[in-house]
Amino acid sequence: MAAIISCHKYSFSQLTTAQTFVSHTLPSKFIKLSSLRNASSQQFKPLCSSEKSASFELTDEQQRDRFSSIKKSAISIALAVGLVTGVPDLGYLGQANAAAIAPTLPDVSVLISGPPIKDPGALLRYALPIDNKAIREVQKPLEDITESLKIAGVKALDSVERNVRQASRALKQGRTLIVGGLAKSKVDDGIELLNKLESGLDELQKIVEDRKRDAVAPKQKELLNYVGGVEEDMVDGFPYEVPEEYRNMPLLKGRAAVDMKVKVKDNPNLNECVFRIVLDGYNAPVTAGNFVDLVERHFYDGMEIQRADGFVVQTGDPEGPAEGFIDPSTEKTRTIPLEIMVNGEKAPFYGETLEELGLYKAQTRLPFNAFGTMAMAREEFENNSASSQVFWLLKESELTPSNANILDGRYAVFGYVTENEDFLADLKVGDVIESIQVVAGLDNLANPSYKIAG
């Protein structure tokens, strides 16, 4: 029997949860895959170079050093080869493709450093424009429960118990600072969520004491929803001014959530699926606003999935010769600028990639980390050419962690699939988007062009 997968309905403060994750190579709208394959191998220099073997016998220590050097070289070469051969086209603005921009490879130490954050919910929480250490000290041990549960059997519960106690202690000690960080208009809601969080931590402690391992993850998810809600209540209005040239475009000044319902063809195990997507207008107001505006126009309703190759799922190319959304009020293609928010900056950069800006080590606020990261496709050599085509990244690779791949800083991420993201991999070309519906946050959309007649 075909399965119908649908998302649960939550309050908007509960929309920032998820599961798995990603990071890999690069997409764009217009470059042909053949040009990627013909790229000069000299563009991708290995980080370590092997030398000819010495004629004398190596000591054990020298052999270990040599093995370590070869291992690092193998990692670098594997990454370089993957970047050359593994980047499919991403485009449908006239057969758009993944751009073949030669990456600046990170140091090996970056490649083998600690694991990146892969959970979409965590990425969304950390992307909020807040600076409150006290709530982060509650958040971190709750998120660490995921790693604790990787331990086999009930032994995992000992580690979970330490996580719970740490979170409870952080909440008790930091509650005054957390309440002080709430926006004045949201204090009551924030305190209510904190009370629920406190009670929930007691309940999770009881679950651990009763050794009910299977009940831990659902309760963890609930508590992180409360944490996310408290953190959203710390945001007081929209934190910056969008540049004047984009100020009259549809802008998402906050967050919104949409449900995308897809009719799946030729799959006996899956008939239709509803994907919950959280859109982040704090870090990509123009990009997210453009998408929400198109959703309210029902632009994507009835549109087929136009690419699904194990690397990305992509759609958004309308029928006919148009390469994007034709605004009926102007009868021209509506395009939006490349929009990238960087950690430490108060507003996004517009119109230039981080590579073009010389910000090679900058960390993007919305990285290509999570399985189901949502971004705008565009032409290879036209940064400000995005219109309606969107893609969801499916790949994962520990060799290209956050901000060490050739996607971050070149494409505008504006959301993450937070429910049923694993089923994106089951979609095929020809599957139909029955509808995309805004389920929360529509009031954050400024300058909605869909309300204008024509």
Short mmCIF file of C-alpha atoms in Angstrom, two decimals:
data_model
loop_
_atom_site.label_atom_id
_atom_site.label_comp_id
_atom_site.label_asym_id
_atom_site.label_seq_id
_atom_site.Cartn_x
_atom_site.Cartn_y
_atom_site.Cartn_z
CA MET A 1 0.00 0.00 0.00
CA ALA A 2 1.28 3.42 -0.89
CA ALA A 3 2.21 5.52 2.08
CA ILE A 4 0.97 9.06 2.62
CA ILE A 5 3.55 11.05 4.55
CA SER A 6 2.35 14.28 6.07
CA CYS A 7 3.74 16.78 8.54
CA HIS A 8 2.41 17.40 12.01
CA LYS A 9 1.04 20.84 12.71
CA TYR A 10 2.92 22.89 15.28
CA SER A 11 2.82 26.41 16.54
CA PHE A 12 5.28 28.59 14.64
CA SER A 13 7.76 28.49 17.51
CA GLN A 14 7.86 24.71 17.00
CA LEU A 15 8.73 24.76 13.34
CA THR A 16 12.50 24.65 13.66
CA THR A 17 13.13 20.95 14.14
CA ALA A 18 14.61 18.33 11.87
CA GLN A 19 16.94 15.43 11.47
CA THR A 20 19.60 14.81 8.85
CA PHE A 21 22.15 16.77 6.89
CA VAL A 22 24.48 17.70 3.97
CA SER A 23 27.35 19.44 2.32
CA HIS A 24 29.03 18.78 -1.00
CA THR A 25 29.80 20.38 -4.30
CA LEU A 26 28.25 23.12 -6.36
CA PRO A 27 25.16 24.16 -8.37
CA SER A 28 24.15 26.98 -10.65
CA LYS A 29 21.71 27.67 -13.33
CA PHE A 30 23.53 27.72 -16.58
CA ILE A 31 26.90 26.10 -16.89
CA LYS A 32 27.07 22.89 -18.92
CA LEU A 33 28.33 19.79 -17.19
CA SER A 34 30.78 19.28 -20.03
CA SER A 35 32.60 22.45 -19.06
CA LEU A 36 33.04 21.06 -15.57
CA ARG A 37 34.55 17.89 -16.93
CA ASN A 38 36.89 19.85 -19.15
CA ALA A 39 38.10 22.04 -16.29
CA SER A 40 41.85 22.05 -15.92
CA SER A 41 43.04 19.70 -13.22
CA GLN A 42 45.49 22.42 -12.24
CA GLN A 43 42.59 24.34 -10.75
CA PHE A 44 42.31 21.76 -8.00
CA LYS A 45 45.70 21.55 -6.30
CA PRO A 46 46.13 18.88 -3.65
CA LEU A 47 46.94 20.19 -0.22
CA CYS A 48 49.74 17.70 0.31
CA SER A 49 52.05 16.39 -2.37
CA SER A 50 53.64 12.97 -2.26
CA GLU A 51 57.33 12.59 -2.89
CA LYS A 52 59.41 9.73 -4.29
CA SER A 53 60.25 7.07 -1.73
CA ALA A 54 63.67 7.35 -0.16
CA SER A 55 66.12 4.56 -0.92
CA PHE A 56 66.92 3.94 2.74
CA GLU A 57 64.74 2.08 5.22
CA LEU A 58 62.38 4.26 7.25
CA THR A 59 62.09 4.14 11.02
CA ASP A 60 58.71 3.33 12.59
CA GLU A 61 58.17 7.00 13.40
CA GLN A 62 59.06 8.03 9.85
CA GLN A 63 56.71 5.41 8.48
CA ARG A 64 53.89 6.77 10.61
CA ASP A 65 54.63 10.30 9.43
CA ARG A 66 54.72 9.12 5.82
CA PHE A 67 51.41 7.27 6.22
CA SER A 68 49.82 10.35 7.76
CA SER A 69 51.05 12.50 4.86
CA ILE A 70 49.74 10.03 2.28
CA LYS A 71 46.39 9.84 4.08
CA LYS A 72 46.02 13.62 4.04
CA SER A 73 46.97 13.74 0.37
CA ALA A 74 44.40 11.07 -0.40
CA ILE A 75 41.71 13.09 1.34
CA SER A 76 42.62 16.20 -0.62
CA ILE A 77 42.83 14.41 -3.96
CA ALA A 78 39.53 12.63 -3.35
CA LEU A 79 37.87 15.95 -2.60
CA ALA A 80 39.39 17.57 -5.67
CA VAL A 81 38.29 14.72 -7.92
CA GLY A 82 34.83 14.83 -6.43
CA LEU A 83 34.57 18.53 -7.13
CA VAL A 84 35.59 18.01 -10.77
CA THR A 85 33.54 14.93 -11.56
CA GLY A 86 30.73 15.02 -9.05
CA VAL A 87 29.11 18.38 -9.76
CA PRO A 88 25.99 17.94 -11.82
CA ASP A 89 24.17 20.78 -13.50
CA LEU A 90 21.58 22.50 -11.38
CA GLY A 91 19.74 24.46 -13.80
CA TYR A 92 16.59 24.81 -15.65
CA LEU A 93 16.81 28.40 -16.66
CA GLY A 94 17.58 27.09 -20.10
CA GLN A 95 19.12 23.82 -18.86
CA ALA A 96 20.88 25.47 -15.95
CA ASN A 97 23.79 23.67 -14.39
CA ALA A 98 26.16 23.58 -11.48
CA ALA A 99 28.77 26.26 -11.78
CA ALA A 100 32.37 25.27 -12.36
CA ILE A 101 34.07 27.83 -10.23
CA ALA A 102 37.40 26.55 -9.00
CA PRO A 103 37.17 26.28 -5.22
CA THR A 104 39.71 27.38 -2.75
CA LEU A 105 40.29 24.15 -0.87
CA PRO A 106 40.42 24.41 2.90
CA ASP A 107 43.33 23.22 5.01
CA VAL A 108 43.35 19.54 5.85
CA SER A 109 42.92 20.55 9.47
CA VAL A 110 39.53 22.00 8.51
CA LEU A 111 38.53 18.86 6.66
CA ILE A 112 39.24 16.60 9.60
CA SER A 113 38.03 18.90 12.35
CA GLY A 114 34.93 18.28 14.45
CA PRO A 115 31.67 17.35 12.77
CA PRO A 116 29.55 20.20 11.40
CA ILE A 117 26.06 20.93 12.65
CA LYS A 118 23.77 18.86 10.45
CA ASP A 119 20.39 19.32 12.07
CA PRO A 120 18.17 21.86 10.27
CA GLY A 121 16.49 22.86 13.51
CA ALA A 122 19.82 23.60 15.16
CA LEU A 123 20.99 25.56 12.11
CA LEU A 124 17.86 27.67 12.27
CA ARG A 125 18.26 28.30 15.98
CA TYR A 126 21.88 29.40 15.63
CA ALA A 127 20.95 31.60 12.67
CA LEU A 128 18.65 33.80 14.73
CA PRO A 129 19.94 37.37 15.24
CA ILE A 130 20.35 37.06 19.00
CA ASP A 131 23.27 37.15 21.41
CA ASN A 132 22.21 35.48 24.64
CA LYS A 133 24.76 33.06 26.04
CA ALA A 134 22.43 31.86 28.78
CA ILE A 135 19.86 30.32 26.42
CA ARG A 136 22.60 28.82 24.26
CA GLU A 137 23.96 27.05 27.35
CA VAL A 138 20.55 25.42 27.73
CA GLN A 139 20.31 24.61 24.04
CA LYS A 140 23.70 22.93 23.60
CA PRO A 141 23.34 20.01 26.04
CA LEU A 142 19.84 19.32 24.75
CA GLU A 143 21.21 19.08 21.23
CA ASP A 144 24.05 16.86 22.48
CA ILE A 145 21.47 14.25 23.43
CA THR A 146 21.45 13.24 19.76
CA GLU A 147 25.09 12.19 20.02
CA SER A 148 24.49 10.51 23.36
CA LEU A 149 21.78 8.33 21.82
CA LYS A 150 24.29 6.92 19.35
CA ILE A 151 25.66 4.81 22.20
CA ALA A 152 24.22 1.30 22.06
CA GLY A 153 21.50 0.16 24.42
CA VAL A 154 20.50 1.73 27.70
CA LYS A 155 24.10 2.79 28.34
CA ALA A 156 23.22 5.84 26.28
CA LEU A 157 20.92 6.98 29.06
CA ASP A 158 23.82 7.65 31.41
CA SER A 159 25.16 10.20 28.95
CA VAL A 160 21.66 11.57 28.31
CA GLU A 161 21.21 12.06 32.05
CA ARG A 162 24.34 14.21 32.18
CA ASN A 163 22.98 16.27 29.25
CA VAL A 164 19.65 16.78 31.01
CA ARG A 165 21.25 17.80 34.29
CA GLN A 166 23.52 20.25 32.50
CA ALA A 167 20.58 21.82 30.65
CA SER A 168 18.50 22.03 33.85
CA ARG A 169 21.36 23.64 35.74
CA ALA A 170 21.96 26.13 32.93
CA LEU A 171 18.28 27.06 32.86
CA LYS A 172 18.13 27.57 36.63
CA GLN A 173 21.30 29.65 36.76
CA GLY A 174 20.63 31.65 33.62
CA ARG A 175 16.87 32.20 33.78
CA THR A 176 17.15 35.86 34.81
CA LEU A 177 19.49 36.60 31.91
CA ILE A 178 17.24 34.71 29.52
CA VAL A 179 14.14 36.63 30.58
CA GLY A 180 16.13 39.86 30.35
CA GLY A 181 16.93 39.04 26.73
CA LEU A 182 13.28 38.70 25.66
CA ALA A 183 11.79 41.40 23.46
CA LYS A 184 9.43 43.57 25.50
CA SER A 185 6.43 42.66 23.37
CA LYS A 186 7.15 38.94 23.73
CA VAL A 187 8.01 38.61 27.42
CA ASP A 188 4.79 36.84 28.41
CA ASP A 189 5.10 34.26 25.65
CA GLY A 190 8.78 33.72 26.40
CA ILE A 191 8.15 33.14 30.11
CA GLU A 192 5.36 30.68 29.30
CA LEU A 193 7.76 28.74 27.06
CA LEU A 194 10.44 28.79 29.76
CA ASN A 195 7.97 27.31 32.26
CA LYS A 196 7.12 24.55 29.78
CA LEU A 197 10.81 23.95 29.20
CA GLU A 198 11.47 23.65 32.93
CA SER A 199 8.63 21.17 33.40
CA GLY A 200 9.70 19.27 30.32
CA LEU A 201 13.24 18.88 31.63
CA ASP A 202 11.82 17.31 34.80
CA GLU A 203 9.77 14.96 32.64
CA LEU A 204 12.81 14.02 30.58
CA GLN A 205 14.75 13.33 33.79
CA LYS A 206 11.99 10.92 34.84
CA ILE A 207 12.09 9.22 31.42
CA VAL A 208 15.81 8.65 31.85
CA GLU A 209 15.41 7.35 35.39
CA ASP A 210 12.77 4.90 34.15
CA ARG A 211 15.21 3.79 31.42
CA LYS A 212 12.75 4.49 28.61
CA ARG A 213 15.26 5.06 25.84
CA ASP A 214 12.68 5.23 23.02
CA ALA A 215 10.89 8.13 24.74
CA VAL A 216 13.99 10.32 24.92
CA ALA A 217 14.18 11.60 21.32
CA PRO A 218 10.52 12.76 21.09
CA LYS A 219 10.84 14.63 24.39
CA GLN A 220 14.17 16.14 23.29
CA LYS A 221 12.49 17.43 20.15
CA GLU A 222 9.69 18.98 22.19
CA LEU A 223 12.14 20.74 24.51
CA LEU A 224 14.20 22.08 21.63
CA ASN A 225 10.98 23.47 20.16
CA TYR A 226 10.52 25.42 23.39
CA VAL A 227 14.12 26.63 23.26
CA GLY A 228 13.66 27.76 19.66
CA GLY A 229 10.49 29.58 20.62
CA VAL A 230 12.23 31.40 23.46
CA GLU A 231 15.04 32.42 21.12
CA GLU A 232 12.57 33.73 18.54
CA ASP A 233 10.97 35.77 21.32
CA MET A 234 14.32 37.47 21.81
CA VAL A 235 14.20 39.02 18.34
CA ASP A 236 12.78 42.51 18.59
CA GLY A 237 11.62 43.55 15.11
CA PHE A 238 13.67 43.25 11.95
CA PRO A 239 17.35 43.86 12.74
CA TYR A 240 18.54 45.92 9.74
CA GLU A 241 17.52 47.93 6.69
CA VAL A 242 17.46 46.21 3.32
CA PRO A 243 19.37 48.24 0.68
CA GLU A 244 17.22 50.87 -0.97
CA GLU A 245 17.33 49.28 -4.43
CA TYR A 246 15.63 46.14 -3.04
CA ARG A 247 13.42 47.76 -0.43
CA ASN A 248 10.25 47.69 -2.55
CA MET A 249 10.58 44.01 -3.45
CA PRO A 250 8.61 41.36 -1.55
CA LEU A 251 10.57 40.95 1.69
CA LEU A 252 10.21 38.33 4.38
CA LYS A 253 11.03 40.22 7.56
CA GLY A 254 11.19 37.26 9.88
CA ARG A 255 10.43 33.61 9.34
CA ALA A 256 7.68 31.67 7.64
CA ALA A 257 6.84 28.02 7.20
CA VAL A 258 5.33 26.33 4.17
CA ASP A 259 4.00 22.85 3.48
CA MET A 260 4.86 21.46 0.05
CA LYS A 261 2.61 18.59 -0.98
CA VAL A 262 4.06 16.39 -3.72
CA LYS A 263 2.24 13.69 -5.67
CA VAL A 264 4.70 10.86 -6.22
CA LYS A 265 4.42 8.74 -9.38
CA ASP A 266 5.58 5.18 -10.00
CA ASN A 267 6.53 4.48 -6.41
CA PRO A 268 4.57 1.61 -4.80
CA ASN A 269 5.79 2.62 -1.34
CA LEU A 270 5.02 6.33 -1.48
CA ASN A 271 1.96 8.02 -2.92
CA GLU A 272 2.24 11.57 -1.71
CA CYS A 273 4.34 13.44 0.79
CA VAL A 274 4.12 16.75 2.61
CA PHE A 275 7.39 18.52 3.29
CA ARG A 276 7.57 21.19 5.99
CA ILE A 277 10.01 23.97 5.03
CA VAL A 278 11.08 26.82 7.32
CA LEU A 279 12.10 29.97 5.43
CA ASP A 280 14.54 32.36 7.07
CA GLY A 281 13.91 35.98 6.21
CA TYR A 282 16.22 37.27 8.93
CA ASN A 283 19.19 36.18 6.85
CA ALA A 284 17.71 36.22 3.35
CA PRO A 285 14.73 38.63 3.30
CA VAL A 286 14.74 39.28 -0.46
CA THR A 287 15.21 35.64 -1.44
CA ALA A 288 12.69 34.27 1.03
CA GLY A 289 10.25 37.10 0.31
CA ASN A 290 10.38 36.39 -3.42
CA PHE A 291 9.59 32.73 -2.79
CA VAL A 292 6.70 33.39 -0.40
CA ASP A 293 5.26 35.88 -2.89
CA LEU A 294 5.40 33.24 -5.63
CA VAL A 295 3.84 30.67 -3.31
CA GLU A 296 0.93 33.03 -2.66
CA ARG A 297 0.54 33.43 -6.43
CA HIS A 298 0.29 29.59 -6.62
CA PHE A 299 3.19 29.74 -9.05
CA TYR A 300 4.51 26.30 -8.09
CA ASP A 301 1.13 24.54 -7.79
CA GLY A 302 0.87 21.82 -10.43
CA MET A 303 4.53 22.18 -11.45
CA GLU A 304 6.60 19.06 -11.92
CA ILE A 305 9.88 18.18 -10.29
CA GLN A 306 12.29 19.01 -13.09
CA ARG A 307 15.48 17.50 -11.79
CA ALA A 308 16.14 14.70 -9.33
CA ASP A 309 19.50 13.01 -9.72
CA GLY A 310 20.64 12.14 -6.22
CA PHE A 311 22.49 15.44 -5.92
CA VAL A 312 19.62 17.90 -5.93
CA VAL A 313 15.89 18.09 -6.39
CA GLN A 314 14.94 21.14 -8.43
CA THR A 315 11.88 22.88 -9.83
CA GLY A 316 10.66 26.36 -10.74
CA ASP A 317 11.09 26.58 -14.52
CA PRO A 318 7.70 27.62 -15.95
CA GLU A 319 6.35 26.25 -19.20
CA GLY A 320 7.23 28.16 -22.34
CA PRO A 321 10.29 30.20 -23.25
CA ALA A 322 10.42 32.14 -19.97
CA GLU A 323 13.36 31.31 -17.74
CA GLY A 324 11.71 32.50 -14.55
CA PHE A 325 8.66 34.28 -13.18
CA ILE A 326 7.17 36.86 -15.54
CA ASP A 327 5.71 39.66 -13.45
CA PRO A 328 2.35 40.49 -15.06
CA SER A 329 2.64 44.10 -13.92
CA THR A 330 5.83 44.61 -15.94
CA GLU A 331 5.66 41.68 -18.40
CA LYS A 332 9.33 41.10 -17.63
CA THR A 333 11.19 38.41 -15.70
CA ARG A 334 11.46 39.30 -12.06
CA THR A 335 14.97 38.65 -10.81
CA ILE A 336 16.47 38.99 -7.37
CA PRO A 337 20.04 39.63 -6.21
CA LEU A 338 22.44 37.09 -4.77
CA GLU A 339 22.03 37.44 -1.01
CA ILE A 340 24.55 35.99 1.46
CA MET A 341 24.61 36.59 5.21
CA VAL A 342 27.94 36.07 6.98
CA ASN A 343 28.55 35.49 10.68
CA GLY A 344 29.68 38.70 12.34
CA GLU A 345 27.89 40.94 9.83
CA LYS A 346 24.72 42.88 10.61
CA ALA A 347 23.26 42.61 7.08
CA PRO A 348 23.70 40.35 4.06
CA PHE A 349 26.07 40.97 1.18
CA TYR A 350 24.32 41.54 -2.13
CA GLY A 351 25.33 40.90 -5.72
CA GLU A 352 28.72 39.27 -5.10
CA THR A 353 29.92 35.86 -4.01
CA LEU A 354 32.12 35.64 -0.95
CA GLU A 355 34.94 34.56 -3.24
CA GLU A 356 34.55 37.74 -5.26
CA LEU A 357 34.56 39.72 -2.04
CA GLY A 358 37.76 38.01 -0.97
CA LEU A 359 36.07 36.53 2.12
CA TYR A 360 37.47 33.05 1.73
CA LYS A 361 37.23 32.10 5.39
CA ALA A 362 33.91 33.78 6.14
CA GLN A 363 31.24 31.59 7.70
CA THR A 364 27.80 31.80 6.13
CA ARG A 365 24.90 32.14 8.55
CA LEU A 366 22.82 29.64 6.55
CA PRO A 367 25.29 26.97 5.39
CA PHE A 368 24.74 24.08 2.99
CA ASN A 369 24.88 21.61 5.84
CA ALA A 370 21.49 19.97 6.17
CA PHE A 371 20.02 17.34 3.89
CA GLY A 372 17.29 19.37 2.22
CA THR A 373 19.02 22.76 2.36
CA MET A 374 16.93 25.04 0.13
CA ALA A 375 18.54 27.63 -2.14
CA MET A 376 18.02 29.67 -5.31
CA ALA A 377 19.41 28.55 -8.65
CA ARG A 378 20.93 31.18 -10.92
CA GLU A 379 22.99 31.66 -14.05
CA GLU A 380 26.66 30.87 -13.74
CA PHE A 381 28.05 34.29 -14.58
CA GLU A 382 25.07 36.40 -13.46
CA ASN A 383 24.95 36.67 -9.68
CA ASN A 384 21.68 38.60 -9.74
CA SER A 385 19.80 36.32 -12.15
CA ALA A 386 17.75 34.18 -9.73
CA SER A 387 14.02 34.28 -10.33
CA SER A 388 11.86 31.28 -9.52
CA GLN A 389 14.01 28.16 -9.76
CA VAL A 390 14.83 26.55 -6.43
CA PHE A 391 16.70 23.44 -5.40
CA TRP A 392 17.13 21.22 -2.39
CA LEU A 393 20.55 19.70 -1.79
CA LEU A 394 20.67 15.98 -1.05
CA LYS A 395 24.36 15.21 -0.71
CA GLU A 396 26.37 14.68 2.44
CA SER A 397 30.13 14.49 2.76
CA GLU A 398 32.34 14.69 5.81
CA LEU A 399 35.12 15.89 3.48
CA THR A 400 33.26 19.12 2.82
CA PRO A 401 31.96 20.43 6.14
CA SER A 402 30.22 23.72 6.67
CA ASN A 403 31.78 26.60 4.75
CA ALA A 404 34.48 24.32 3.32
CA ASN A 405 32.59 23.39 0.16
CA ILE A 406 32.00 25.27 -3.09
CA LEU A 407 28.34 26.00 -2.42
CA ASP A 408 28.55 28.22 0.65
CA GLY A 409 28.95 31.84 -0.33
CA ARG A 410 27.98 31.30 -3.97
CA TYR A 411 24.28 30.45 -3.71
CA ALA A 412 21.59 32.02 -1.58
CA VAL A 413 20.27 29.61 1.04
CA PHE A 414 16.96 30.73 2.46
CA GLY A 415 15.49 27.75 4.27
CA TYR A 416 15.61 24.13 5.33
CA VAL A 417 13.25 21.18 5.04
CA THR A 418 12.49 20.30 8.66
CA GLU A 419 9.92 17.52 8.27
CA ASN A 420 10.10 14.47 5.98
CA GLU A 421 13.33 15.68 4.39
CA ASP A 422 14.55 12.11 3.93
CA PHE A 423 11.77 11.54 1.39
CA LEU A 424 13.25 14.17 -0.93
CA ALA A 425 15.56 11.43 -2.15
CA ASP A 426 12.52 9.45 -3.36
CA LEU A 427 11.30 12.22 -5.67
CA LYS A 428 11.76 11.81 -9.41
CA VAL A 429 11.44 13.99 -12.49
CA GLY A 430 7.75 14.20 -13.32
CA ASP A 431 6.46 14.01 -9.76
CA VAL A 432 4.00 16.84 -9.27
CA ILE A 433 3.93 19.60 -6.66
CA GLU A 434 0.23 19.62 -5.92
CA SER A 435 0.49 22.70 -3.74
CA ILE A 436 2.74 24.84 -1.58
CA GLN A 437 0.93 26.59 1.25
CA VAL A 438 2.13 29.10 3.81
CA VAL A 439 1.19 27.72 7.22
CA ALA A 440 2.88 30.32 9.46
CA GLY A 441 4.57 33.70 9.17
CA LEU A 442 2.70 35.19 6.21
CA ASP A 443 2.30 38.39 8.20
CA ASN A 444 6.08 38.79 8.01
CA LEU A 445 5.87 39.33 4.24
CA ALA A 446 6.28 43.00 3.33
CA ASN A 447 5.42 44.45 -0.10
CA PRO A 448 3.41 41.44 -1.27
CA SER A 449 3.13 41.86 -5.02
CA TYR A 450 0.60 39.03 -5.32
CA LYS A 451 -2.03 41.39 -3.89
CA ILE A 452 -1.57 43.83 -6.73
CA ALA A 453 -4.11 43.37 -9.51
CA GLY A 454 -2.62 42.07 -12.73
#
